[in-house]
Structure formats: structure tokens, C-alpha cells
Coordinates of N, CA and C in Angstrom, one line a residue:
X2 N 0.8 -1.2 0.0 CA 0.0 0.0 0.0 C 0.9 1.2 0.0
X3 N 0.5 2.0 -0.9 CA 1.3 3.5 -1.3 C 1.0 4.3 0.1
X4 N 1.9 4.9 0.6 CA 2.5 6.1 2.2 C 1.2 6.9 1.9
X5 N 0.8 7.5 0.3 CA -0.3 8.6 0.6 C -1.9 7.8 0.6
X6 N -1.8 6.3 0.4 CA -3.1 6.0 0.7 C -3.4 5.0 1.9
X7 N -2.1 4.9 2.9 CA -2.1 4.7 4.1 C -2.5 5.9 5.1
X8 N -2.4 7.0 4.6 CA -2.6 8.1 5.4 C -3.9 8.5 4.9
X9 N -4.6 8.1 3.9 CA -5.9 8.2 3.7 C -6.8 7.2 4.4
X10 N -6.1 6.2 4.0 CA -6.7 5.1 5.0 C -7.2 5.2 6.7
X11 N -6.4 5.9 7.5 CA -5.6 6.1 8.6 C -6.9 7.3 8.9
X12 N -7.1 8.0 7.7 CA -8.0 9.8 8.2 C -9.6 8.8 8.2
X13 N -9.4 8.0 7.6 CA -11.1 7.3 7.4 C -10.9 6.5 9.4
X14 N -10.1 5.7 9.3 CA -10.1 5.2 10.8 C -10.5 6.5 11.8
X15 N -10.0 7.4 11.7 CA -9.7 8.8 12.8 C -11.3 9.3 12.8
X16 N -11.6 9.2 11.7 CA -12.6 10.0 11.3 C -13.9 9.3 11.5
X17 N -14.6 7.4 11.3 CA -15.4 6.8 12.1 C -15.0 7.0 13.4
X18 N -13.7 6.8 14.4 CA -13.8 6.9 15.8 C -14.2 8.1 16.4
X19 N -14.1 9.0 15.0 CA -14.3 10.8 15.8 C -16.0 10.8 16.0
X20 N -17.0 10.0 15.2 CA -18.0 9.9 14.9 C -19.0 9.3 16.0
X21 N -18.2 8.0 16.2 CA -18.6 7.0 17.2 C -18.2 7.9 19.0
X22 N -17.2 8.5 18.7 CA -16.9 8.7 19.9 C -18.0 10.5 20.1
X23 N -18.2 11.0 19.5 CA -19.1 12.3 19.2 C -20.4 11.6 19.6
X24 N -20.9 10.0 19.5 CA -22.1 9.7 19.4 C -22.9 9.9 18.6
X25 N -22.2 10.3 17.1 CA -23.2 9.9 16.1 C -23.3 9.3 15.3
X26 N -21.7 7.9 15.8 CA -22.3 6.6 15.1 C -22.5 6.1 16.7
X27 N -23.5 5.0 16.8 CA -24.0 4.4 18.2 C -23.8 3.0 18.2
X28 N -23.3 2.6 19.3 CA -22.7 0.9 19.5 C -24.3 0.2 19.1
X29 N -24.4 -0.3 18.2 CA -25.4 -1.7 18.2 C -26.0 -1.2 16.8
X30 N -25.7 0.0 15.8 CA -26.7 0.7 15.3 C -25.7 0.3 13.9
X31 N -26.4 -0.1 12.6 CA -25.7 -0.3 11.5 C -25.4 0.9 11.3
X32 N -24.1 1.0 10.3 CA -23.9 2.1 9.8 C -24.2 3.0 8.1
X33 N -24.2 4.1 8.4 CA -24.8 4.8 7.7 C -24.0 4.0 5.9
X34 N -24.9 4.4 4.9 CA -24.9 3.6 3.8 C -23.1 4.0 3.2
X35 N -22.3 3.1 2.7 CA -21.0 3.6 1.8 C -20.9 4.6 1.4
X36 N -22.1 4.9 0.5 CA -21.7 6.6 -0.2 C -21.7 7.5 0.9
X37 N -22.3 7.4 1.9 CA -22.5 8.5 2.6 C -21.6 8.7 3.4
X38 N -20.7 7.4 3.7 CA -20.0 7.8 4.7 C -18.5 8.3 4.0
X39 N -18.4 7.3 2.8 CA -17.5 8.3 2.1 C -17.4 9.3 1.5
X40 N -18.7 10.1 1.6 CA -19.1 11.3 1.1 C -18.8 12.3 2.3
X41 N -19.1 11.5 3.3 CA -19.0 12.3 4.6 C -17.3 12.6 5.1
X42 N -16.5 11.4 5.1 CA -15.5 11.5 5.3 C -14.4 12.0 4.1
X43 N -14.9 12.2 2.8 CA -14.0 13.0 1.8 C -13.0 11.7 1.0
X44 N -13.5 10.7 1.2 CA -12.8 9.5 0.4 C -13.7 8.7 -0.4
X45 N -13.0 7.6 -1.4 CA -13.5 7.0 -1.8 C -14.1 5.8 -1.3
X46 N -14.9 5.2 -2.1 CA -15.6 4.1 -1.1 C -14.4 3.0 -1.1
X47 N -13.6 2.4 -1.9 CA -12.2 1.5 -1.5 C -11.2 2.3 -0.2
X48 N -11.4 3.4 -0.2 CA -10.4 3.8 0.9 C -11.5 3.8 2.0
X49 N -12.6 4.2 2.1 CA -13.7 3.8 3.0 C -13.6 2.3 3.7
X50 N -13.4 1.5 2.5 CA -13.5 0.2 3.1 C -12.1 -0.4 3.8
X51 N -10.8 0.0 2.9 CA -9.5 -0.6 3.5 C -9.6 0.3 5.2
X52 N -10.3 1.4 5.9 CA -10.4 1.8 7.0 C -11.1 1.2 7.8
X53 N -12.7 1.1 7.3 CA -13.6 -0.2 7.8 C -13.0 -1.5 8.5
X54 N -12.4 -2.1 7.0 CA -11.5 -3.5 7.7 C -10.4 -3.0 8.6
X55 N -10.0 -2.1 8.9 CA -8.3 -2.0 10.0 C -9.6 -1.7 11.4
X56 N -10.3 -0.9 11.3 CA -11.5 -1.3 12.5 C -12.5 -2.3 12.7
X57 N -12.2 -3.4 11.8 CA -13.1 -4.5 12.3 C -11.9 -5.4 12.6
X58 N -10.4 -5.4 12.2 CA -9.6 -6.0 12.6 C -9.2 -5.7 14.4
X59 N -9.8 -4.2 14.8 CA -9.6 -4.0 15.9 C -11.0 -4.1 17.3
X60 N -11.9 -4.9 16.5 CA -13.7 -5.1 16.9 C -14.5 -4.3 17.2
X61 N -13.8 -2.6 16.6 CA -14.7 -1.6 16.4 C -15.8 -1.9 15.8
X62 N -15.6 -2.0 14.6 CA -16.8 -2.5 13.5 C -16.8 -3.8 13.6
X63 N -18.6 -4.7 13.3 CA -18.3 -5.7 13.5 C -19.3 -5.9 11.9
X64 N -18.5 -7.2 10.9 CA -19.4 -7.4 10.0 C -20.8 -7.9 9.8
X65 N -21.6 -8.0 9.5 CA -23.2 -8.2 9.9 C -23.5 -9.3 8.5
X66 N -23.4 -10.0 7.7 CA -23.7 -10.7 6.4 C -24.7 -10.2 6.3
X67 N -24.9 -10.0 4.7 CA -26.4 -9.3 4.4 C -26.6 -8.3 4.4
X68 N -26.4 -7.4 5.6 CA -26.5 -5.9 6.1 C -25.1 -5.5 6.0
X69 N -25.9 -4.0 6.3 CA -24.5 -2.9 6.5 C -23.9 -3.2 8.1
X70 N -22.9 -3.4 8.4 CA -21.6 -3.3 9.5 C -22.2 -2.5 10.4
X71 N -22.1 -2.7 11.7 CA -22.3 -2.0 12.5 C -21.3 -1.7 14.1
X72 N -21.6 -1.0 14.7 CA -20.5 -0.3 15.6 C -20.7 -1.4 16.7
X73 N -19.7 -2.0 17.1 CA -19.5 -3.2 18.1 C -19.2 -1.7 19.6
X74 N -20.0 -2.5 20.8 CA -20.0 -2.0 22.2 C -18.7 -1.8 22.2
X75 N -17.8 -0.8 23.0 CA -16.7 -0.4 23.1 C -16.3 -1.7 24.3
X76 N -17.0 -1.7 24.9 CA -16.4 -3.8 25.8 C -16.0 -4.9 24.7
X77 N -16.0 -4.5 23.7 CA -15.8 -5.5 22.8 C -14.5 -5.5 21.8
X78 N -14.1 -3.7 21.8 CA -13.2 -3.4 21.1 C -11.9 -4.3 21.8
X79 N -11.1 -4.4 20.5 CA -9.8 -5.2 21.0 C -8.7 -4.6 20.5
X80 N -8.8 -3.0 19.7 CA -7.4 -2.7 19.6 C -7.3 -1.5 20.8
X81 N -5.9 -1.5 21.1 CA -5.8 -0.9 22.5 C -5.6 1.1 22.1
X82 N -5.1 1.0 20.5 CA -5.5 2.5 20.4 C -6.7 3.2 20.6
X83 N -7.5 2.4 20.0 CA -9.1 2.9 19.7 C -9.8 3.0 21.5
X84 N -9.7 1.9 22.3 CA -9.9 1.2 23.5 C -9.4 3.3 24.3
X85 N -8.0 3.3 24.4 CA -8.0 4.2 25.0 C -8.2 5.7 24.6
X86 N -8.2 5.9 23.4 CA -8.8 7.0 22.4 C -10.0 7.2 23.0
X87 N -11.0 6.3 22.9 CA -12.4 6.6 23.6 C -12.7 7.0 24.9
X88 N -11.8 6.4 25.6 CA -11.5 6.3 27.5 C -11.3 7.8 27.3
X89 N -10.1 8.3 26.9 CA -10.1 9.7 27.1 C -10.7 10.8 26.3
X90 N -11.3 10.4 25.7 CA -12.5 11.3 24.9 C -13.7 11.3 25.8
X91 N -13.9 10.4 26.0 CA -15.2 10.1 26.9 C -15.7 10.6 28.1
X92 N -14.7 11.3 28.8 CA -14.9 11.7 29.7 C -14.2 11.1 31.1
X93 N -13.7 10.1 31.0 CA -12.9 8.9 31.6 C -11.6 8.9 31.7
X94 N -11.2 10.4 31.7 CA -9.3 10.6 31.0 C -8.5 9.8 32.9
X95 N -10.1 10.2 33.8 CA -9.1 9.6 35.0 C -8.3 8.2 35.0
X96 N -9.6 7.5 34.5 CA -9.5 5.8 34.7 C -8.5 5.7 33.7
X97 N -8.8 6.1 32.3 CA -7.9 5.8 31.5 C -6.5 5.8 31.4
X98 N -6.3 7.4 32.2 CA -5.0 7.4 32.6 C -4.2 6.5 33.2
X99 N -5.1 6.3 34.6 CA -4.6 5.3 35.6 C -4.8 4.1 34.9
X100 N -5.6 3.6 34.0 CA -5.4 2.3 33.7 C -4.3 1.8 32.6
X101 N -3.3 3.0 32.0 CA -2.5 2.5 31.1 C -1.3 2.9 32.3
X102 N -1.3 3.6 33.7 CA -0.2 3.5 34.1 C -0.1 2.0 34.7
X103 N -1.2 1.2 35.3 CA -1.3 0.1 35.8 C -0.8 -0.5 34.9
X104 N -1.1 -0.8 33.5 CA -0.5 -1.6 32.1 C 1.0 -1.4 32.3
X105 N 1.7 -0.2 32.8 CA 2.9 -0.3 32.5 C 4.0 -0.8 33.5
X106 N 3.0 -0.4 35.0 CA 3.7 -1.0 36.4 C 3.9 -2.8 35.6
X107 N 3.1 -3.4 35.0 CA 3.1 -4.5 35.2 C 4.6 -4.8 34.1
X108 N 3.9 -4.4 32.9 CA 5.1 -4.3 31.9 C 6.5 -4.0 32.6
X109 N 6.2 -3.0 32.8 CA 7.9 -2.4 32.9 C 8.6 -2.8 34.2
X110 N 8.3 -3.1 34.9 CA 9.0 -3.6 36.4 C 9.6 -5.2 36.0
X111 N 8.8 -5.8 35.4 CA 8.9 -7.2 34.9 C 10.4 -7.2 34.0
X112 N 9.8 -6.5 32.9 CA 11.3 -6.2 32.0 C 12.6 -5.6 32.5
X113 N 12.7 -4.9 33.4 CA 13.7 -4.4 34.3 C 14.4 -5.7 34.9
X114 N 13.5 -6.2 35.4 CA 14.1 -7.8 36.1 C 14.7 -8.4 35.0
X115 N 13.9 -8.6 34.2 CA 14.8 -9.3 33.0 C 15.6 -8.7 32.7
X116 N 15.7 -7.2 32.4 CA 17.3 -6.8 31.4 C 18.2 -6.7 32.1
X117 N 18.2 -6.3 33.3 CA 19.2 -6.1 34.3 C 19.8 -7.4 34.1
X118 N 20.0 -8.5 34.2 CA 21.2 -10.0 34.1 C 21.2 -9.5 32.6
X119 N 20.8 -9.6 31.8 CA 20.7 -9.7 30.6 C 21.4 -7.9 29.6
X120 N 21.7 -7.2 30.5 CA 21.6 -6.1 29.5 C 23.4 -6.2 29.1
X121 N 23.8 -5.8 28.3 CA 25.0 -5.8 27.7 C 26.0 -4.7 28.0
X122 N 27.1 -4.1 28.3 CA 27.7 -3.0 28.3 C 27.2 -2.0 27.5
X123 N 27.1 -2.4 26.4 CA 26.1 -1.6 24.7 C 25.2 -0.6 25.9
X124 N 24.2 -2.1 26.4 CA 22.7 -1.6 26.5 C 23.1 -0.4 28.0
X125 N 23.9 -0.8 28.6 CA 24.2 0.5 29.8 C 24.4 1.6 29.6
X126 N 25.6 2.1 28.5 CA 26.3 2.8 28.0 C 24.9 3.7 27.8
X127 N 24.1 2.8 26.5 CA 23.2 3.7 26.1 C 21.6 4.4 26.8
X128 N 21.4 3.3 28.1 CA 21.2 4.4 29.3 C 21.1 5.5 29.7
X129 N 22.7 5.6 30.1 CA 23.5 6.7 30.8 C 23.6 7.7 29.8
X130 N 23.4 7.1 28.2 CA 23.7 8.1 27.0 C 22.3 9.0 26.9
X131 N 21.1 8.6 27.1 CA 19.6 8.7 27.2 C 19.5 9.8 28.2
X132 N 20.1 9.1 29.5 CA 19.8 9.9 30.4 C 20.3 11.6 30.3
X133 N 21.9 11.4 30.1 CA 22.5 12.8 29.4 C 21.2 13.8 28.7
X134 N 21.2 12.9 28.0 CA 20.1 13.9 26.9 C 18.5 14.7 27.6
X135 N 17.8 13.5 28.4 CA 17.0 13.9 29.4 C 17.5 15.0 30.3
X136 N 18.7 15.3 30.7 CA 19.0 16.3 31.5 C 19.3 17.4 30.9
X137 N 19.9 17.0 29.6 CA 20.2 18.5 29.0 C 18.7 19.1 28.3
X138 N 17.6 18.2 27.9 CA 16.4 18.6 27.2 C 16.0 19.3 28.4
X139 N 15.6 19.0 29.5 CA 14.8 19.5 31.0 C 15.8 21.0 30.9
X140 N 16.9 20.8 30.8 CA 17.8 22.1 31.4 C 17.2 23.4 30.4
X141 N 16.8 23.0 28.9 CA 17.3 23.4 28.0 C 15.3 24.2 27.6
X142 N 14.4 23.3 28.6 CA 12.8 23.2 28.6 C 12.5 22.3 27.4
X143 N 13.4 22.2 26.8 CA 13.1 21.0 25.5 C 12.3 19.5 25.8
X144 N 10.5 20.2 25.3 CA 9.8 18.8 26.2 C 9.6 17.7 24.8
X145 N 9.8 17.9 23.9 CA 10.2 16.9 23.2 C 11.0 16.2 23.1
X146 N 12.2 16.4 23.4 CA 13.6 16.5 23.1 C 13.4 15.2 24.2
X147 N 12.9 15.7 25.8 CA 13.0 15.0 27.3 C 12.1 14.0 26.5
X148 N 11.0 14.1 26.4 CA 9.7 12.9 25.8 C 10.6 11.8 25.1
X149 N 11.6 12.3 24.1 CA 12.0 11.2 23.1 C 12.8 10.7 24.0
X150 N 13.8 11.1 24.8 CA 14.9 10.1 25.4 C 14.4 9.6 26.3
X151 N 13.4 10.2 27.1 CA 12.9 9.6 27.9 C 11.8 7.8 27.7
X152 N 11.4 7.7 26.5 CA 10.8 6.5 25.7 C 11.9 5.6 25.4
X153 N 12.9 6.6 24.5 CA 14.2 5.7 24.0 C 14.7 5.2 25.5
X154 N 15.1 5.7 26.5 CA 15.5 4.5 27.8 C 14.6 3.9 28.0
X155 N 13.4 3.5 28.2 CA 12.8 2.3 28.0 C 12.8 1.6 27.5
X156 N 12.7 2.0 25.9 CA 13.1 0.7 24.5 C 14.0 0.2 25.1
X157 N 15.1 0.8 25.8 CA 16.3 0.1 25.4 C 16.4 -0.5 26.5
X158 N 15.7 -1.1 27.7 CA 15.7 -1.6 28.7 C 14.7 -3.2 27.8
X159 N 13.3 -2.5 27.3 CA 13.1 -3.6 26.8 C 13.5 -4.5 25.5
X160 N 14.3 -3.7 25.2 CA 15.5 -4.5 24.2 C 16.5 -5.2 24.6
X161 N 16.9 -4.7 26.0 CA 17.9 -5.6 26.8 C 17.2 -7.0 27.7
X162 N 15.8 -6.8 28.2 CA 15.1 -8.3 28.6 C 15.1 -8.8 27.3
X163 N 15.3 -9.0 26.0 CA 15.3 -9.8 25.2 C 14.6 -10.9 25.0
X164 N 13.6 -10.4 24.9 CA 12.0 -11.2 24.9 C 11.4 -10.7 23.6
X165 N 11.1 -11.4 23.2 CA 10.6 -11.1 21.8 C 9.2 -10.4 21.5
X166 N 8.4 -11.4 22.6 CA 7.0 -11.5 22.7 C 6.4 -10.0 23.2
X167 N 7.2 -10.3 24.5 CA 6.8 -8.5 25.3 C 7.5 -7.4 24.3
X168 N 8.2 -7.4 23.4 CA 8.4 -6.5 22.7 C 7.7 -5.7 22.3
X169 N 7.0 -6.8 21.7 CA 5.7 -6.9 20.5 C 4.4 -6.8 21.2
X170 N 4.3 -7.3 22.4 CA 3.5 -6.9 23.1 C 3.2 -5.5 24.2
X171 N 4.2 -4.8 24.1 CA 4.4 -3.2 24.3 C 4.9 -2.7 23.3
X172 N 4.9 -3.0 21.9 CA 5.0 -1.7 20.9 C 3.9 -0.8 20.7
X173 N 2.8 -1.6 20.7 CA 1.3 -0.9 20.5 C 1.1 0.3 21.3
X174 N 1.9 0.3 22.6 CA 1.7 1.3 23.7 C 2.7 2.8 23.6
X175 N 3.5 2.9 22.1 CA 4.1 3.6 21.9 C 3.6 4.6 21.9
X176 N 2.8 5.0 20.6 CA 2.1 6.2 20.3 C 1.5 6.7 21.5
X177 N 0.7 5.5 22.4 CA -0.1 6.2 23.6 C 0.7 6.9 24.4
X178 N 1.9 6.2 24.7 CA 2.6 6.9 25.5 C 3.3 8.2 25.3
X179 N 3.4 8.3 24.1 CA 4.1 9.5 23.4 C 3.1 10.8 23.7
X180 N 1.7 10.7 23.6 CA 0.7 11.4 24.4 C 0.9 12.0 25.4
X181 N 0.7 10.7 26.2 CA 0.7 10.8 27.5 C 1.9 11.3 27.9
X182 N 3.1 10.9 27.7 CA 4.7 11.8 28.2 C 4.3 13.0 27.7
X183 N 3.9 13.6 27.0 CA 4.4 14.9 26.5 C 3.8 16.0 27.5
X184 N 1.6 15.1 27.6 CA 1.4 16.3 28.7 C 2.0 16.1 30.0
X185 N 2.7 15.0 30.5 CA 3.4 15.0 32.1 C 4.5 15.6 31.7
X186 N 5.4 15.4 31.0 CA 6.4 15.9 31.1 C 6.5 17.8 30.2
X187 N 5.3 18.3 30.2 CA 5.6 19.6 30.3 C 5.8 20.4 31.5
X188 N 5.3 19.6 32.5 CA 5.8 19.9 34.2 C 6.9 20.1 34.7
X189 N 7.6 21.2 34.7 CA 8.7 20.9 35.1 C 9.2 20.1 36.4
X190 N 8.5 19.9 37.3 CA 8.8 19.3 38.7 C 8.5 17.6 38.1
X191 N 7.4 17.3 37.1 CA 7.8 16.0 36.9 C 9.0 15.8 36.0
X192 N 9.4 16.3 35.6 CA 10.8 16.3 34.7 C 11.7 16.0 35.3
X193 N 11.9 17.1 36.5 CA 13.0 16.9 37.9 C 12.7 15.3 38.6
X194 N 11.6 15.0 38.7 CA 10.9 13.7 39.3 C 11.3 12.4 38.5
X195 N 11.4 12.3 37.1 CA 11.9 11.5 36.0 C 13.6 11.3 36.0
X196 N 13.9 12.5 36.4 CA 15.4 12.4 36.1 C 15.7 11.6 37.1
X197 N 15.7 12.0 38.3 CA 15.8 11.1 39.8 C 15.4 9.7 39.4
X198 N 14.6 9.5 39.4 CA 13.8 8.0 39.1 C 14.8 6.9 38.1
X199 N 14.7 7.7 37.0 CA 15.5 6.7 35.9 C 17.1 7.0 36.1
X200 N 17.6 8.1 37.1 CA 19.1 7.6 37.3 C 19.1 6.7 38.5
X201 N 17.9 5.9 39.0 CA 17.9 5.3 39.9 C 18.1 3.5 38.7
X202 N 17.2 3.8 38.3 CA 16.8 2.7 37.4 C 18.4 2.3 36.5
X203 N 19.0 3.6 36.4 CA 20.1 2.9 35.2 C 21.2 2.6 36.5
X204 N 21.5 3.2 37.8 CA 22.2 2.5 39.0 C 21.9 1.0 38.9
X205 N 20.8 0.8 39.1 CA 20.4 -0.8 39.6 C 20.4 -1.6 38.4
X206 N 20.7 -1.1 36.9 CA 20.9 -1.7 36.5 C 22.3 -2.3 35.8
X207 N 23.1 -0.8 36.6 CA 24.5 -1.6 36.6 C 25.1 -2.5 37.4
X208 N 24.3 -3.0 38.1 CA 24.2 -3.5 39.4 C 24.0 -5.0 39.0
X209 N 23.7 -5.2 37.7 CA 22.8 -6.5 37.2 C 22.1 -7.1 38.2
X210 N 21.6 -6.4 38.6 CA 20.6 -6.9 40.3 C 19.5 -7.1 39.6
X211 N 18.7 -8.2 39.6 CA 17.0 -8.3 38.9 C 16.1 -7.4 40.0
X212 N 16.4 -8.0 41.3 CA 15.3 -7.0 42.3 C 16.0 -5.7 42.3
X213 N 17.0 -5.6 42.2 CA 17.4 -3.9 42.9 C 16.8 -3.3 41.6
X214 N 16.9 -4.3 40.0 CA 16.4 -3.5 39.2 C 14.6 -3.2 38.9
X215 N 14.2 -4.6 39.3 CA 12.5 -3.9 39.3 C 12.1 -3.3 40.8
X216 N 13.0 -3.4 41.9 CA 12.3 -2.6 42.5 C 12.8 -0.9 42.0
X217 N 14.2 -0.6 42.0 CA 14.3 1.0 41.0 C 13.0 1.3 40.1
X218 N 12.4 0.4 39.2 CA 11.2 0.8 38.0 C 10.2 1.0 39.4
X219 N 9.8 0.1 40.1 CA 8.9 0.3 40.8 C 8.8 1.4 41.5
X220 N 9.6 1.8 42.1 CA 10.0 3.6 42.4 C 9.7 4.5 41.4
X221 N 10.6 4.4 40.3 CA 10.0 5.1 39.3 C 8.0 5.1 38.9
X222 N 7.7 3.8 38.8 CA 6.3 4.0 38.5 C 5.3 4.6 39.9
X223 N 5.9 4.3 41.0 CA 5.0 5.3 42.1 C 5.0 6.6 42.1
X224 N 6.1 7.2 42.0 CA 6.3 8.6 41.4 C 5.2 9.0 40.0
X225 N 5.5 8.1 39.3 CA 4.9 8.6 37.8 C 2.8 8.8 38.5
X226 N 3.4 7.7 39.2 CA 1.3 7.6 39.4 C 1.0 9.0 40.0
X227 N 2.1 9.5 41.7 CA 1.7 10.8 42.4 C 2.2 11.7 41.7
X228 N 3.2 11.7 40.6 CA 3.1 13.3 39.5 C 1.7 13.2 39.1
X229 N 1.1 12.1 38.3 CA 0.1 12.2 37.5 C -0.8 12.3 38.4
X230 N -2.3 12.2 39.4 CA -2.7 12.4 40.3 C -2.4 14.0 40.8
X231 N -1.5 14.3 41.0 CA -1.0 15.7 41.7 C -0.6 16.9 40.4
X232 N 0.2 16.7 39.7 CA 0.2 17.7 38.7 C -0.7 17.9 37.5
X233 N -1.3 16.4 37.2 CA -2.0 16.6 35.6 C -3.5 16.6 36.2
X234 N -3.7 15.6 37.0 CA -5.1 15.4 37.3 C -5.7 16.1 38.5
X235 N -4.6 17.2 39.3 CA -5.4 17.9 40.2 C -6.0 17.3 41.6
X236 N -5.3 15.8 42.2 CA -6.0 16.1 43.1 C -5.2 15.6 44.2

């Protein structure tokens, strides 16, 4: 598939969830006829449809034989962008929040145990190389700059557990998280909060200690929970 009709494809997905989640497409309710909806969304009906199917691959849409497709209950949805797209559109940004930091307590404390025996001189170096960068972005107010190294030392923690599966099963969580870091980390006190945390995390993991290294993440993620609670969510 051609880059400019992936991103066409991609504006038809954005654009049913903007719909569904506005409530005027409705869980249980067929959807409105092809022309109209690719009339509505500014595409053709093949690029209508290659969007359709990337949300019925995710149990947004569910196919109906006979009839037109219709919007499957968001309990039903199974891709985890769409899942928390809706959470925080919805009105739910608390739970949702809290529920992708609980996804990552579990994720990332785990992986820490594993990379710590397992990480390589390579994988340390480029840590401590990460972390530099995080300090000079914070110094510099550069909250993109902090967002990107701050993700890239995690990749590279979960590149060092060397697990294939959890790779793959925390890549999907990129983009969300790239969100979500940007609004915590325009705080400056969570910035100061991050730096502390993860030069705790890259200590314990020269330590090749498995517990000194998930409990370091586990430090880091209690902090992440009372920045978020206290700075973003106000309470």
C-alpha cells in the first residue's frame, strides 16, 4: 500500500472513531450507507472500506452478512488504540490514565528484572547516553527532546530483557505513551521527578541486580502515578 493511501486510509479510521466517539455513530446501530459515509469523510468508497476493515480488525466495527456493518460495544473493542482513544475522549481521562499507568507498572517492572542479568555493556552505556540527553532537554525546557529520550531509555531496557513477545506486546503502547509523556512531562517538577527515578533505574541496572532492578522501576512508577494524580489530574 502507497504512504499517501495509508494516510488516507488512517484519516477514514480517525474519522469513524471521531464519529462514534461524538455519538453519532451508536454501539449496536448499522452504519450509515457507503456513499454516505465516504461522502461524509471526503474519500472514496475503496479507501472507505480498506479503513472499515483496519477497524473491524480492531472489533470496532463488526461485519453483519447481508446488512450494513455495524459499531460493536466499546467492551468489545480489541485494539488498545481505539480502547483508550475513547476512554479519554469520553470523559474517563481519569481511569484511563490510571489504567494505562497500571499496564505499565506491570510491563515495565517485569522487563527491568529481566534486562538487568541480561543487559550488555552496549545496553548500559546507552542508558546513561539517554539519560544525558534527558538532563540537557529538562535544562534546555526542551519537552520533546526530554519525551524522546525519555521513551528511547525504556526501548532500550526492553530490548535488553530480550524477549521477543513483550516487545511486541508493548510496541502498540508507543504512540499512547508519546501522548501521554508529552502532557506530564511539560511539568517541570515532573521532569526533575523523572530524572531522579531513571538515574535510579540505570544505578540498579549496573548492578545487574534483577530485584534492585525492578524494584528501582517500581520507584519510578509510584512517582509517575503521584506526579500524574498531583500535577495533571489535580488532586
Amino acid at each position: 500500500m502507497k504512504p499517501e493511501r495509508v494516510t488516507r486510509t488512517q484519516s477514514v479510521v480517525d474519522g469513524l472513531l471521531d464519529e462514534i466517539i461524538a455519538g453519532r455513530l451508536i454501539a449496536g446501530e448499522t452504519l450509515p450507507a457507503e456513499s454516505d459515509l465516504a461522502a461524509l469523510l471526503g474519500v472514496s468508497r475503496l479507501t472507505l472500506r480498506e479503513g472499515v476493515r483496519l477497524l473491524q480488525a480492531q472489533g470496532v466495527i463488526v461485519p453483519v452478512p447481508g446488512s450494513r456493518h455495524r459499531v460493536a460495544p466499546v467492551d468489545e473493542w480489541t485494539g488498545l488504540e481505539a480502547v483508550v482513544r475513547f476512554s479519554r475522549s469520553g470523559g474517563a481521562r481519569r481511569r484511563s490514565s490510571l489504567d494505562l499507568l497500571d499496564m505499565r507498572v506491570m510491563f515495565e517492572t517485569g522487563a527491568a528484572a529481566l534486562a538487568a542479568p541480561r543487559a550488555t555493556d552496549e545496553h548500559v552505556a546507552r542508558l546513561a547516553e539517554l539519560l544525558a540527553k534527558m538532563i540537557e532537554a529538562h535544562g534546555n525546557g526542551d519537552v520533546p527532546g526530554f519525551v524522546a529520550a525519555d521513551l528511547a531509555f525504556h526501548d532500550v531496557i526492553f530490548a535488553a530483557a530480550d524477549n521477543r513477545i513483550l516487545v511486541a506486546s508493548v510496541r502498540p503502547l508507543t504512540a499512547i505513551l508519546q501522548d501521554s509523556r508529552s502532557e506530564t512531562s511539560a511539568v517541570f517538577e515532573i521532569r526533575e521527578h523523572a530524572i531522579g527515578e531513571h538515574a535510579a533505574v540505570l544505578a540498579a541496572m549496573r548492578t545487574r541486580d534483577p530485584v534492585a532492578a525492578r524494584e528501582a522501576m517500581a520507584s519510578h512508577m509510584r512517582q509517575t502515578r503521584e506526579d500524574l494524580l498531583h500535577y495533571v489530574l489535580g488532586e
